[in-house]
Amino acid sequence: MKRKIMVVTAAYGHDQVRAAGGQTAILPIIAEAGADGVEIRRELLTDAELKTLSTMASAIEIFGLLACYSAPEPLFLADGNLNPQLPARLEEAQALQALWLKVSLGHFSHTEQFDVLREWLDNSGMELVVENDQTACGRLQPMQRFNEACQMQNLPISLTFDMGNWLWVGDSPEDAAQNLASSVGYIHVKAAVAHRDSYRAVPPDAADSRWLALLKTLPNDVPRGIEFPLEGQDLTAVTRHYVELLREE
């Protein structure tokens, strides 16, 4: 079975997506490049698109693509409580006919609300994947603590492993892979290089071999999402190059 490659629409840049007419307008590029699916970003949706997610779902299906849905929101708020917007985000993911909803962890502190979370997930029938973001909440220690709690409580949540974000928070991607690999359900592929006092994302073949080596330590059978900049005169050709690279590696 061939490995599934998703393309994150934000990889084309917010300005490019808006100039093209929104995320639906990017679908032909992704489909023609041979990708399996698209990651739709909530922050790039217009108000009109948010009200017509089923129309976008139909377009995604017409192009023969799978969908996943990313919302730039935490699972847990600063006070440690579950994000009350999660049921609405799960509904949006359903309307999009997405494979899963992706959120960041946020301020996880206790498991008292796991029963509520389980009920929300059961009611929606939607999978949830939790990503390590570029904040202190996305560091290895809280991600590991949350992951262990999910396993203890048999909560059906997997992780999105963003290969580059570990550097932004000062953690080792290799250590993270060693500790979390068995729970990873989706990989955000990107390399990162030092830039001023932080990092910037780059394609994995534009950096040293560390990133491709890291990829080999992660599960081989989970979807991989392209989340590094896709730029060039022929975006279809550029996208196809990386779809094929990530399918082979």
PDB file of C-alpha atoms in Angstrom:
ATOM      1  CA  MET A   1       0.000   0.000   0.000  1.00  0.00           C
ATOM      2  CA  LYS A   2       1.452   3.337  -1.000  1.00  0.00           C
ATOM      3  CA  ARG A   3       2.162   5.935   1.647  1.00  0.00           C
ATOM      4  CA  LYS A   4      -0.391   8.752   1.839  1.00  0.00           C
ATOM      5  CA  ILE A   5       0.954  12.266   1.239  1.00  0.00           C
ATOM      6  CA  MET A   6      -1.124  15.275   2.258  1.00  0.00           C
ATOM      7  CA  VAL A   7      -0.383  18.852   1.231  1.00  0.00           C
ATOM      8  CA  VAL A   8      -1.011  21.594   3.788  1.00  0.00           C
ATOM      9  CA  THR A   9      -2.554  24.540   1.947  1.00  0.00           C
ATOM     10  CA  ALA A  10      -0.541  26.972   4.097  1.00  0.00           C
ATOM     11  CA  ALA A  11       2.617  25.601   2.444  1.00  0.00           C
ATOM     12  CA  TYR A  12       1.815  27.883  -0.499  1.00  0.00           C
ATOM     13  CA  GLY A  13       1.723  30.937   1.770  1.00  0.00           C
ATOM     14  CA  HIS A  14      -1.302  32.811   3.064  1.00  0.00           C
ATOM     15  CA  ASP A  15      -0.985  35.554   0.432  1.00  0.00           C
ATOM     16  CA  GLN A  16      -0.772  33.063  -2.437  1.00  0.00           C
ATOM     17  CA  VAL A  17      -3.833  31.154  -1.208  1.00  0.00           C
ATOM     18  CA  ARG A  18      -5.858  34.339  -0.861  1.00  0.00           C
ATOM     19  CA  ALA A  19      -4.694  35.632  -4.258  1.00  0.00           C
ATOM     20  CA  ALA A  20      -5.715  32.328  -5.854  1.00  0.00           C
ATOM     21  CA  GLY A  21      -9.230  32.731  -4.474  1.00  0.00           C
ATOM     22  CA  GLY A  22      -9.075  30.529  -1.402  1.00  0.00           C
ATOM     23  CA  GLN A  23      -8.162  26.969  -0.538  1.00  0.00           C
ATOM     24  CA  THR A  24     -10.592  25.409  -3.023  1.00  0.00           C
ATOM     25  CA  ALA A  25      -8.635  27.093  -5.829  1.00  0.00           C
ATOM     26  CA  ILE A  26      -5.467  25.293  -4.689  1.00  0.00           C
ATOM     27  CA  LEU A  27      -7.034  21.826  -4.996  1.00  0.00           C
ATOM     28  CA  PRO A  28      -6.222  21.338  -8.719  1.00  0.00           C
ATOM     29  CA  ILE A  29      -2.517  21.915  -8.028  1.00  0.00           C
ATOM     30  CA  ILE A  30      -2.513  19.374  -5.205  1.00  0.00           C
ATOM     31  CA  ALA A  31      -4.461  16.804  -7.219  1.00  0.00           C
ATOM     32  CA  GLU A  32      -2.360  17.193 -10.372  1.00  0.00           C
ATOM     33  CA  ALA A  33       0.810  16.810  -8.281  1.00  0.00           C
ATOM     34  CA  GLY A  34      -0.338  13.311  -7.339  1.00  0.00           C
ATOM     35  CA  ALA A  35      -0.944  13.957  -3.647  1.00  0.00           C
ATOM     36  CA  ASP A  36      -3.463  11.847  -1.759  1.00  0.00           C
ATOM     37  CA  GLY A  37      -5.035  14.617   0.241  1.00  0.00           C
ATOM     38  CA  VAL A  38      -5.176  18.174   1.493  1.00  0.00           C
ATOM     39  CA  GLU A  39      -4.974  19.736   4.932  1.00  0.00           C
ATOM     40  CA  ILE A  40      -7.511  22.548   5.087  1.00  0.00           C
ATOM     41  CA  ARG A  41      -6.537  25.326   7.496  1.00  0.00           C
ATOM     42  CA  ARG A  42      -9.326  27.029   9.397  1.00  0.00           C
ATOM     43  CA  GLU A  43      -7.352  30.275   9.662  1.00  0.00           C
ATOM     44  CA  LEU A  44      -7.347  30.531   5.854  1.00  0.00           C
ATOM     45  CA  LEU A  45     -11.103  30.078   5.457  1.00  0.00           C
ATOM     46  CA  THR A  46     -13.237  33.100   4.672  1.00  0.00           C
ATOM     47  CA  ASP A  47     -16.500  33.603   6.558  1.00  0.00           C
ATOM     48  CA  ALA A  48     -18.353  32.536   3.421  1.00  0.00           C
ATOM     49  CA  GLU A  49     -16.297  29.333   3.140  1.00  0.00           C
ATOM     50  CA  LEU A  50     -16.934  28.494   6.800  1.00  0.00           C
ATOM     51  CA  LYS A  51     -20.651  28.541   6.067  1.00  0.00           C
ATOM     52  CA  THR A  52     -20.294  26.260   3.031  1.00  0.00           C
ATOM     53  CA  LEU A  53     -17.847  23.587   4.152  1.00  0.00           C
ATOM     54  CA  SER A  54     -19.972  20.879   2.528  1.00  0.00           C
ATOM     55  CA  THR A  55     -19.404  22.611  -0.829  1.00  0.00           C
ATOM     56  CA  MET A  56     -15.652  22.523  -0.222  1.00  0.00           C
ATOM     57  CA  ALA A  57     -15.986  18.861   0.765  1.00  0.00           C
ATOM     58  CA  SER A  58     -17.651  18.158  -2.595  1.00  0.00           C
ATOM     59  CA  ALA A  59     -14.832  19.914  -4.449  1.00  0.00           C
ATOM     60  CA  ILE A  60     -12.230  17.904  -2.527  1.00  0.00           C
ATOM     61  CA  GLU A  61     -14.068  14.708  -3.453  1.00  0.00           C
ATOM     62  CA  ILE A  62     -14.337  15.722  -7.118  1.00  0.00           C
ATOM     63  CA  PHE A  63     -10.549  16.091  -7.227  1.00  0.00           C
ATOM     64  CA  GLY A  64     -10.166  12.643  -5.688  1.00  0.00           C
ATOM     65  CA  LEU A  65      -8.503  13.918  -2.544  1.00  0.00           C
ATOM     66  CA  LEU A  66      -8.768  13.026   1.116  1.00  0.00           C
ATOM     67  CA  ALA A  67      -9.124  15.869   3.620  1.00  0.00           C
ATOM     68  CA  CYS A  68      -7.953  16.676   7.101  1.00  0.00           C
ATOM     69  CA  TYR A  69      -8.870  19.795   9.038  1.00  0.00           C
ATOM     70  CA  SER A  70      -6.587  21.973  11.132  1.00  0.00           C
ATOM     71  CA  ALA A  71      -7.893  24.507  13.649  1.00  0.00           C
ATOM     72  CA  PRO A  72      -5.392  26.899  15.280  1.00  0.00           C
ATOM     73  CA  GLU A  73      -6.822  26.270  18.723  1.00  0.00           C
ATOM     74  CA  PRO A  74      -5.710  24.439  21.865  1.00  0.00           C
ATOM     75  CA  LEU A  75      -7.407  21.367  23.248  1.00  0.00           C
ATOM     76  CA  PHE A  76      -7.044  22.815  26.767  1.00  0.00           C
ATOM     77  CA  LEU A  77      -7.385  26.479  27.696  1.00  0.00           C
ATOM     78  CA  ALA A  78      -5.048  28.453  29.967  1.00  0.00           C
ATOM     79  CA  ASP A  79      -7.159  27.517  33.010  1.00  0.00           C
ATOM     80  CA  GLY A  80      -6.749  23.811  32.243  1.00  0.00           C
ATOM     81  CA  ASN A  81     -10.330  23.341  31.065  1.00  0.00           C
ATOM     82  CA  LEU A  82     -11.309  21.756  27.775  1.00  0.00           C
ATOM     83  CA  ASN A  83     -11.776  24.204  24.933  1.00  0.00           C
ATOM     84  CA  PRO A  84     -15.575  24.662  24.710  1.00  0.00           C
ATOM     85  CA  GLN A  85     -15.214  25.332  20.953  1.00  0.00           C
ATOM     86  CA  LEU A  86     -14.056  21.770  20.284  1.00  0.00           C
ATOM     87  CA  PRO A  87     -17.534  20.307  19.527  1.00  0.00           C
ATOM     88  CA  ALA A  88     -18.056  23.076  16.947  1.00  0.00           C
ATOM     89  CA  ARG A  89     -14.663  22.357  15.374  1.00  0.00           C
ATOM     90  CA  LEU A  90     -15.490  18.638  15.267  1.00  0.00           C
ATOM     91  CA  GLU A  91     -18.751  19.527  13.469  1.00  0.00           C
ATOM     92  CA  GLU A  92     -16.811  21.608  10.951  1.00  0.00           C
ATOM     93  CA  ALA A  93     -14.454  18.679  10.355  1.00  0.00           C
ATOM     94  CA  GLN A  94     -17.490  16.445   9.815  1.00  0.00           C
ATOM     95  CA  ALA A  95     -18.964  18.893   7.294  1.00  0.00           C
ATOM     96  CA  LEU A  96     -15.641  18.829   5.467  1.00  0.00           C
ATOM     97  CA  GLN A  97     -15.731  15.003   5.529  1.00  0.00           C
ATOM     98  CA  ALA A  98     -12.262  15.151   7.032  1.00  0.00           C
ATOM     99  CA  LEU A  99     -10.314  12.143   8.230  1.00  0.00           C
ATOM    100  CA  TRP A 100      -9.471  13.966  11.452  1.00  0.00           C
ATOM    101  CA  LEU A 101      -9.378  17.282  13.273  1.00  0.00           C
ATOM    102  CA  LYS A 102      -5.969  18.615  14.284  1.00  0.00           C
ATOM    103  CA  VAL A 103      -5.491  20.962  17.252  1.00  0.00           C
ATOM    104  CA  SER A 104      -2.611  21.865  19.558  1.00  0.00           C
ATOM    105  CA  LEU A 105      -2.394  20.594  23.130  1.00  0.00           C
ATOM    106  CA  GLY A 106      -2.696  23.804  25.106  1.00  0.00           C
ATOM    107  CA  HIS A 107      -2.493  23.783  28.901  1.00  0.00           C
ATOM    108  CA  PHE A 108      -3.068  20.155  29.802  1.00  0.00           C
ATOM    109  CA  SER A 109      -2.976  19.635  33.574  1.00  0.00           C
ATOM    110  CA  HIS A 110      -5.370  16.849  34.600  1.00  0.00           C
ATOM    111  CA  THR A 111      -7.546  14.057  33.250  1.00  0.00           C
ATOM    112  CA  GLU A 112     -10.778  14.979  35.037  1.00  0.00           C
ATOM    113  CA  GLN A 113     -12.386  16.081  31.774  1.00  0.00           C
ATOM    114  CA  PHE A 114     -11.368  13.058  29.740  1.00  0.00           C
ATOM    115  CA  ASP A 115     -14.892  11.584  30.062  1.00  0.00           C
ATOM    116  CA  VAL A 116     -16.342  14.757  28.544  1.00  0.00           C
ATOM    117  CA  LEU A 117     -13.738  14.661  25.776  1.00  0.00           C
ATOM    118  CA  ARG A 118     -14.503  11.003  25.095  1.00  0.00           C
ATOM    119  CA  GLU A 119     -18.204  11.852  24.820  1.00  0.00           C
ATOM    120  CA  TRP A 120     -17.512  14.701  22.384  1.00  0.00           C
ATOM    121  CA  LEU A 121     -15.413  12.409  20.210  1.00  0.00           C
ATOM    122  CA  ASP A 122     -17.954   9.563  20.352  1.00  0.00           C
ATOM    123  CA  ASN A 123     -20.787  11.936  19.404  1.00  0.00           C
ATOM    124  CA  SER A 124     -18.873  13.352  16.451  1.00  0.00           C
ATOM    125  CA  GLY A 125     -17.399  10.102  15.170  1.00  0.00           C
ATOM    126  CA  MET A 126     -14.358  12.206  14.293  1.00  0.00           C
ATOM    127  CA  GLU A 127     -10.736  11.379  15.003  1.00  0.00           C
ATOM    128  CA  LEU A 128      -8.622  13.895  16.891  1.00  0.00           C
ATOM    129  CA  VAL A 129      -4.884  14.379  16.472  1.00  0.00           C
ATOM    130  CA  VAL A 130      -2.953  16.656  18.812  1.00  0.00           C
ATOM    131  CA  GLU A 131       0.109  18.506  17.528  1.00  0.00           C
ATOM    132  CA  ASN A 132       3.270  19.793  19.186  1.00  0.00           C
ATOM    133  CA  ASP A 133       3.106  23.508  18.435  1.00  0.00           C
ATOM    134  CA  GLN A 134       5.718  26.255  18.780  1.00  0.00           C
ATOM    135  CA  THR A 135       4.741  27.221  22.341  1.00  0.00           C
ATOM    136  CA  ALA A 136       5.840  25.894  25.733  1.00  0.00           C
ATOM    137  CA  CYS A 137       2.709  23.699  25.669  1.00  0.00           C
ATOM    138  CA  GLY A 138       4.176  21.858  22.686  1.00  0.00           C
ATOM    139  CA  ARG A 139       7.352  20.796  24.445  1.00  0.00           C
ATOM    140  CA  LEU A 140       8.167  17.118  24.827  1.00  0.00           C
ATOM    141  CA  GLN A 141       7.382  16.878  28.552  1.00  0.00           C
ATOM    142  CA  PRO A 142       3.730  18.027  28.387  1.00  0.00           C
ATOM    143  CA  MET A 143       3.166  16.153  25.123  1.00  0.00           C
ATOM    144  CA  GLN A 144       4.528  12.984  26.689  1.00  0.00           C
ATOM    145  CA  ARG A 145       2.458  13.461  29.855  1.00  0.00           C
ATOM    146  CA  PHE A 146      -0.704  13.932  27.803  1.00  0.00           C
ATOM    147  CA  ASN A 147       0.073  10.959  25.592  1.00  0.00           C
ATOM    148  CA  GLU A 148       0.649   8.693  28.589  1.00  0.00           C
ATOM    149  CA  ALA A 149      -2.608   9.885  30.170  1.00  0.00           C
ATOM    150  CA  CYS A 150      -4.507   9.103  26.955  1.00  0.00           C
ATOM    151  CA  GLN A 151      -3.072   5.604  26.928  1.00  0.00           C
ATOM    152  CA  MET A 152      -3.860   5.045  30.603  1.00  0.00           C
ATOM    153  CA  GLN A 153      -7.470   6.152  30.057  1.00  0.00           C
ATOM    154  CA  ASN A 154      -7.724   4.407  26.669  1.00  0.00           C
ATOM    155  CA  LEU A 155      -8.676   7.679  24.993  1.00  0.00           C
ATOM    156  CA  PRO A 156      -8.608   7.320  21.186  1.00  0.00           C
ATOM    157  CA  ILE A 157      -6.337  10.260  20.399  1.00  0.00           C
ATOM    158  CA  SER A 158      -3.148  10.134  18.356  1.00  0.00           C
ATOM    159  CA  LEU A 159      -0.415  12.721  17.845  1.00  0.00           C
ATOM    160  CA  THR A 160       0.627  14.921  14.987  1.00  0.00           C
ATOM    161  CA  PHE A 161       4.410  14.941  15.053  1.00  0.00           C
ATOM    162  CA  ASP A 162       5.663  18.239  13.633  1.00  0.00           C
ATOM    163  CA  MET A 163       9.291  17.498  12.850  1.00  0.00           C
ATOM    164  CA  GLY A 164      10.466  21.104  12.937  1.00  0.00           C
ATOM    165  CA  ASN A 165       8.488  22.578  15.823  1.00  0.00           C
ATOM    166  CA  TRP A 166      10.617  20.812  18.435  1.00  0.00           C
ATOM    167  CA  LEU A 167      13.488  23.136  17.564  1.00  0.00           C
ATOM    168  CA  TRP A 168      11.360  26.231  18.114  1.00  0.00           C
ATOM    169  CA  VAL A 169      10.745  25.148  21.721  1.00  0.00           C
ATOM    170  CA  GLY A 170      14.300  23.972  22.386  1.00  0.00           C
ATOM    171  CA  ASP A 171      13.710  20.213  22.330  1.00  0.00           C
ATOM    172  CA  SER A 172      15.422  17.470  20.368  1.00  0.00           C
ATOM    173  CA  PRO A 173      13.291  16.088  17.510  1.00  0.00           C
ATOM    174  CA  GLU A 174      15.140  12.782  17.867  1.00  0.00           C
ATOM    175  CA  ASP A 175      14.293  12.529  21.596  1.00  0.00           C
ATOM    176  CA  ALA A 176      10.686  13.350  20.794  1.00  0.00           C
ATOM    177  CA  ALA A 177      10.561  10.638  18.134  1.00  0.00           C
ATOM    178  CA  GLN A 178      12.048   8.092  20.516  1.00  0.00           C
ATOM    179  CA  ASN A 179       9.422   8.854  23.159  1.00  0.00           C
ATOM    180  CA  LEU A 180       6.328   9.458  21.050  1.00  0.00           C
ATOM    181  CA  ALA A 181       6.695   7.498  17.790  1.00  0.00           C
ATOM    182  CA  SER A 182       4.309   4.697  18.759  1.00  0.00           C
ATOM    183  CA  SER A 183       1.439   7.182  19.203  1.00  0.00           C
ATOM    184  CA  VAL A 184       2.023   9.241  16.050  1.00  0.00           C
ATOM    185  CA  GLY A 185      -0.884   9.201  13.602  1.00  0.00           C
ATOM    186  CA  TYR A 186       0.194  12.012  11.281  1.00  0.00           C
ATOM    187  CA  ILE A 187       3.533  13.631  10.472  1.00  0.00           C
ATOM    188  CA  HIS A 188       4.055  17.258   9.539  1.00  0.00           C
ATOM    189  CA  VAL A 189       7.189  17.110   7.459  1.00  0.00           C
ATOM    190  CA  LYS A 190       9.511  20.083   7.450  1.00  0.00           C
ATOM    191  CA  ALA A 191      13.132  20.818   8.078  1.00  0.00           C
ATOM    192  CA  ALA A 192      14.191  23.932   9.989  1.00  0.00           C
ATOM    193  CA  VAL A 193      17.319  26.033   9.794  1.00  0.00           C
ATOM    194  CA  ALA A 194      18.554  28.761  12.119  1.00  0.00           C
ATOM    195  CA  HIS A 195      17.217  32.190  11.177  1.00  0.00           C
ATOM    196  CA  ARG A 196      18.051  35.289  13.216  1.00  0.00           C
ATOM    197  CA  ASP A 197      17.150  34.377  16.795  1.00  0.00           C
ATOM    198  CA  SER A 198      14.824  31.545  15.814  1.00  0.00           C
ATOM    199  CA  TYR A 199      14.261  29.111  12.937  1.00  0.00           C
ATOM    200  CA  ARG A 200      12.538  29.017   9.584  1.00  0.00           C
ATOM    201  CA  ALA A 201      10.981  26.070   7.810  1.00  0.00           C
ATOM    202  CA  VAL A 202      12.653  24.742   4.669  1.00  0.00           C
ATOM    203  CA  PRO A 203      12.132  21.690   2.418  1.00  0.00           C
ATOM    204  CA  PRO A 204      13.866  18.551   3.734  1.00  0.00           C
ATOM    205  CA  ASP A 205      16.136  18.314   0.685  1.00  0.00           C
ATOM    206  CA  ALA A 206      17.285  21.920   1.239  1.00  0.00           C
ATOM    207  CA  ALA A 207      18.780  21.034   4.626  1.00  0.00           C
ATOM    208  CA  ASP A 208      21.235  18.432   5.880  1.00  0.00           C
ATOM    209  CA  SER A 209      20.246  14.770   6.059  1.00  0.00           C
ATOM    210  CA  ARG A 210      19.084  15.023   9.691  1.00  0.00           C
ATOM    211  CA  TRP A 211      15.458  15.434   8.641  1.00  0.00           C
ATOM    212  CA  LEU A 212      15.288  12.462   6.350  1.00  0.00           C
ATOM    213  CA  ALA A 213      17.003  10.350   9.018  1.00  0.00           C
ATOM    214  CA  LEU A 214      14.431  11.558  11.558  1.00  0.00           C
ATOM    215  CA  LEU A 215      11.603  10.640   9.207  1.00  0.00           C
ATOM    216  CA  LYS A 216      12.853   7.046   9.115  1.00  0.00           C
ATOM    217  CA  THR A 217      12.498   6.782  12.921  1.00  0.00           C
ATOM    218  CA  LEU A 218       8.783   7.649  12.748  1.00  0.00           C
ATOM    219  CA  PRO A 219       5.960   5.277  11.780  1.00  0.00           C
ATOM    220  CA  ASN A 220       6.183   4.239   8.158  1.00  0.00           C
ATOM    221  CA  ASP A 221       2.463   3.767   7.586  1.00  0.00           C
ATOM    222  CA  VAL A 222       0.936   7.077   8.712  1.00  0.00           C
ATOM    223  CA  PRO A 223       0.108   9.998   6.406  1.00  0.00           C
ATOM    224  CA  ARG A 224       2.786  12.622   5.852  1.00  0.00           C
ATOM    225  CA  GLY A 225       1.860  16.260   5.416  1.00  0.00           C
ATOM    226  CA  ILE A 226       3.975  18.725   3.428  1.00  0.00           C
ATOM    227  CA  GLU A 227       4.213  21.810   5.644  1.00  0.00           C
ATOM    228  CA  PHE A 228       7.300  23.549   4.296  1.00  0.00           C
ATOM    229  CA  PRO A 229       7.230  26.388   1.752  1.00  0.00           C
ATOM    230  CA  LEU A 230       6.197  25.345  -1.756  1.00  0.00           C
ATOM    231  CA  GLU A 231       7.407  28.080  -4.077  1.00  0.00           C
ATOM    232  CA  GLY A 232       8.255  28.444  -7.759  1.00  0.00           C
ATOM    233  CA  GLN A 233       6.913  29.324 -11.192  1.00  0.00           C
ATOM    234  CA  ASP A 234       5.310  25.901 -11.645  1.00  0.00           C
ATOM    235  CA  LEU A 235       3.674  25.059  -8.330  1.00  0.00           C
ATOM    236  CA  THR A 236       2.312  21.762  -9.624  1.00  0.00           C
ATOM    237  CA  ALA A 237       5.809  20.575 -10.575  1.00  0.00           C
ATOM    238  CA  VAL A 238       7.283  21.764  -7.277  1.00  0.00           C
ATOM    239  CA  THR A 239       4.534  20.025  -5.328  1.00  0.00           C
ATOM    240  CA  ARG A 240       4.905  16.834  -7.364  1.00  0.00           C
ATOM    241  CA  HIS A 241       8.655  16.746  -6.627  1.00  0.00           C
ATOM    242  CA  TYR A 242       8.034  16.726  -2.869  1.00  0.00           C
ATOM    243  CA  VAL A 243       5.051  14.379  -3.019  1.00  0.00           C
ATOM    244  CA  GLU A 244       7.271  11.853  -4.786  1.00  0.00           C
ATOM    245  CA  LEU A 245      10.231  12.493  -2.457  1.00  0.00           C
ATOM    246  CA  LEU A 246       8.173  11.902   0.690  1.00  0.00           C
ATOM    247  CA  ARG A 247       6.465   8.870  -0.770  1.00  0.00           C
ATOM    248  CA  GLU A 248       9.841   7.235  -1.480  1.00  0.00           C
ATOM    249  CA  GLU A 249      11.793   8.152   1.670  1.00  0.00           C
TER     250      GLU A 249
END
